[in-house]
Structures are given as structure tokens and as C-alpha cells.
Coordinates of C-alpha atoms in Angstrom, one line a residue:
G1 CA 128.0 79.8 162.9
E2 CA 125.5 81.5 161.4
G3 CA 122.7 79.9 163.3
G4 CA 124.1 80.0 166.6
L5 CA 124.2 84.3 165.6
R6 CA 120.9 84.5 164.8
Q7 CA 120.2 82.3 168.5
F8 CA 123.2 84.0 170.5
S9 CA 121.0 87.5 168.9
T10 CA 118.1 86.3 169.4
N11 CA 118.1 85.2 172.4
I12 CA 121.0 86.5 174.7
L13 CA 122.8 90.0 172.7
L14 CA 120.0 91.5 172.3
P15 CA 117.9 91.1 175.6
Q16 CA 121.1 92.6 177.2
L17 CA 121.0 95.9 174.5
R18 CA 117.3 96.3 175.7
M19 CA 117.7 95.8 179.4
N20 CA 121.2 97.7 179.6
Y21 CA 121.6 100.7 176.8
F22 CA 117.5 101.0 175.5
G23 CA 118.0 104.2 173.8
V24 CA 121.0 104.7 173.1
P25 CA 122.1 104.0 169.4
I26 CA 124.3 101.7 167.9
Q27 CA 127.0 104.2 166.2
G28 CA 128.1 100.9 164.8
G29 CA 131.4 98.7 164.9
Y30 CA 133.7 96.2 163.1
A31 CA 133.9 92.2 163.4
D32 CA 135.7 89.2 161.3
P33 CA 135.6 89.8 158.2
T34 CA 135.2 86.4 157.6
G35 CA 131.3 86.6 158.6
T36 CA 131.0 88.1 154.8
S37 CA 131.3 84.4 154.0
R38 CA 127.2 82.3 153.1
G39 CA 127.1 79.5 156.2
P40 CA 126.1 75.8 155.1
T41 CA 122.7 75.7 156.9
D42 CA 120.5 79.1 155.9
E43 CA 123.0 80.6 152.9
S44 CA 123.0 83.9 155.2
T45 CA 126.4 85.7 156.1
C46 CA 126.9 86.8 159.1
Y47 CA 125.8 90.9 158.2
E48 CA 122.8 89.4 156.3
I49 CA 121.6 88.2 160.4
L50 CA 123.0 90.9 162.2
R51 CA 121.1 93.0 159.2
D52 CA 117.5 91.2 159.8
I53 CA 118.0 92.2 163.5
G54 CA 118.8 96.0 163.3
L55 CA 122.3 96.2 163.0
K56 CA 122.9 97.1 160.4
Q57 CA 125.5 99.3 161.1
I58 CA 128.2 96.3 162.2
L59 CA 130.6 96.2 159.2
P60 CA 133.5 93.7 157.9
C61 CA 136.8 95.3 159.6
P62 CA 138.8 96.2 156.4
T63 CA 141.8 93.4 158.2
N64 CA 142.1 90.1 159.8
A65 CA 145.9 90.6 160.5
L66 CA 146.2 90.3 164.2
L67 CA 149.2 92.8 164.4
P68 CA 147.4 96.5 163.6
R69 CA 144.2 95.0 166.4
I70 CA 146.8 95.0 168.7
A71 CA 148.3 98.3 168.6
A72 CA 144.5 99.3 168.0
V73 CA 143.4 98.4 171.3
E74 CA 147.1 99.5 172.9
G75 CA 146.4 102.3 171.2
L76 CA 143.8 103.3 173.2
L77 CA 144.7 101.6 177.1
T78 CA 147.6 104.5 176.6
K79 CA 146.1 107.3 175.4
M80 CA 144.4 110.0 177.7
I81 CA 141.8 112.2 176.7
D82 CA 141.6 115.6 178.8
G83 CA 143.7 113.8 182.2
E84 CA 141.7 110.7 181.2
P85 CA 141.7 106.9 180.2
A86 CA 140.8 106.8 176.2
L87 CA 139.5 103.2 177.5
V88 CA 138.2 102.0 180.8
I89 CA 137.0 98.5 180.8
S90 CA 134.1 97.8 183.5
P91 CA 134.6 95.6 185.9
K92 CA 131.9 94.0 184.7
C93 CA 133.7 92.9 181.3
V94 CA 135.1 89.9 183.6
M95 CA 136.4 87.6 180.5
L96 CA 137.3 90.5 179.0
R97 CA 139.5 91.4 182.2
K98 CA 140.6 87.7 182.7
G99 CA 141.6 87.9 178.7
L100 CA 143.9 90.6 179.0
N101 CA 145.7 89.8 182.3
G102 CA 147.3 86.3 181.1
G103 CA 144.3 84.3 179.5
Y104 CA 144.5 85.8 175.8
H105 CA 147.8 85.1 174.5
R106 CA 150.4 82.6 172.3
Q107 CA 151.5 79.2 173.0
R108 CA 154.6 78.8 173.7
V109 CA 155.9 76.2 170.7
P110 CA 156.3 72.3 172.1
R111 CA 160.3 71.9 173.1
T112 CA 161.9 75.0 172.8
Q113 CA 162.3 77.3 176.1
N114 CA 161.3 81.5 174.7
E115 CA 159.0 80.5 171.4
F116 CA 155.7 81.5 170.6
S117 CA 153.2 80.9 168.0
D118 CA 152.4 83.9 165.5
Q119 CA 148.4 83.6 166.4
P120 CA 146.7 84.3 170.2
F121 CA 145.6 80.3 171.6
K122 CA 142.5 80.0 171.0
N123 CA 140.1 79.6 174.0
V124 CA 137.4 81.3 176.4
Y125 CA 138.7 84.2 176.0
S126 CA 140.2 84.1 172.2
H127 CA 136.1 86.0 171.4
Y128 CA 137.0 88.5 174.0
C129 CA 140.1 90.3 172.6
D130 CA 139.0 89.8 169.6
A131 CA 135.8 91.1 169.8
L132 CA 137.9 94.2 171.7
Q133 CA 140.5 94.2 168.9
Y134 CA 137.9 94.6 165.6
L135 CA 136.0 98.0 168.4
C136 CA 139.3 99.6 168.9
Y137 CA 140.0 99.3 165.4
Y138 CA 136.9 100.3 164.5
V139 CA 137.2 103.8 166.5
N140 CA 140.8 104.8 165.2
D141 CA 139.7 104.3 162.0
S142 CA 137.2 107.3 162.6
K143 CA 138.7 108.9 159.0
S144 CA 136.6 106.8 156.1
K145 CA 134.7 104.9 158.2
N146 CA 131.7 107.0 157.2
K147 CA 132.5 106.3 153.4
R148 CA 133.1 102.8 154.0
N149 CA 129.5 102.5 155.5
E150 CA 127.9 104.6 152.7
E151 CA 129.5 101.5 150.3
F152 CA 128.5 98.8 152.5
L153 CA 125.2 99.8 153.4
K154 CA 124.1 100.8 148.8
R155 CA 125.4 97.3 148.4
I156 CA 123.9 95.2 151.2
G157 CA 120.6 96.9 150.5
K158 CA 120.6 95.1 146.6
Q159 CA 121.2 92.2 147.8
T160 CA 118.1 90.1 148.0
K161 CA 117.5 86.4 149.7
H162 CA 117.2 84.1 147.3
R163 CA 115.1 81.0 148.4
P164 CA 113.4 77.6 147.1
A165 CA 109.4 78.5 146.4
S166 CA 108.7 74.9 148.1
L167 CA 110.3 72.2 150.2
I168 CA 110.2 70.2 147.2
A169 CA 112.4 72.4 145.7
G170 CA 115.2 71.8 148.2
M171 CA 114.8 73.9 151.3

């Protein structure tokens, strides 16, 4: 939820970014488009929280469809740039590497030999592999990126948070 995102970002993500990538600008990225819905606790969307902590470049992915996201990863994994792989995954990315080596998979349909579900099995690896899919989709979607960034930032810049005037009023 959004409380978890705020806590994770403050306690883990931002310190890691500062420690490992201080001074490196974040160009942007995509994340799960379902993060645009309002949370039950503080009524903020995930994207409002990311904007509040300084990550306004992270935008909702234009699609949540699995096949285009997987195709984006496959495209970068098989692409070469100047004789070098377009995508190299660091040995430090242990969970992502384990996910790509079989941890992220479709589940076999019970009582069948070779039928598998349409969607990946949700487990400890699925979040890492989903995040990679959104990143690769973002990288491949550069032709419309700038226009979408401008439109999104204009839209969220106009939004204001409405809070009760006092505790008596509700929260």
C-alpha cells in the first residue's frame, strides 16, 4: 500500500540511491499503472508519494499487459549496442537474477501435464521481474516519452491534497 511505499522509499530506496548513485540524475521510468488509484489510509496515490519524495520522473506505464512488457525485456536482453549487450544485470541483483533463472514463472494448471496459467506465479521474484519489465518498456518507449512526461507533470502539478481542517472533521 501507499504507507508501505512511503516507508520503503524513505528507509530503503532513497538511502540506497544516495549511497550508490549520488549525483546521478534519474531520467525517468515506468511503474505499475494501478498505482494511480487512491490508497485507503492517506488517500495519496503511489505517484503522488513518489513525487513528494522527489521521484516525479516515475510515471504510470501505458500498459499493464504482460506480453508487451516481457517483449521489452527480451528485446533488450537480445540486443547488442556497439558489440556489447544492451542490458547487463549486475551480480548484485541476486533476486532479479534468480527470478530470471526460473524463479519467475507461470504455474502449472493443476491436474494437467503441460498447461500453464496465463499470468506469472506471484512469489518473491515477481516484483523484481515486474520492475525490470516496466524499466525495459520505458527504455523502449522513448519515442513518445517526452510528450507523455510533460502531460503527466502538468496534470499532477495541478492536483492538491485535500485534508480535513481538524481531527474532529475526520482524520
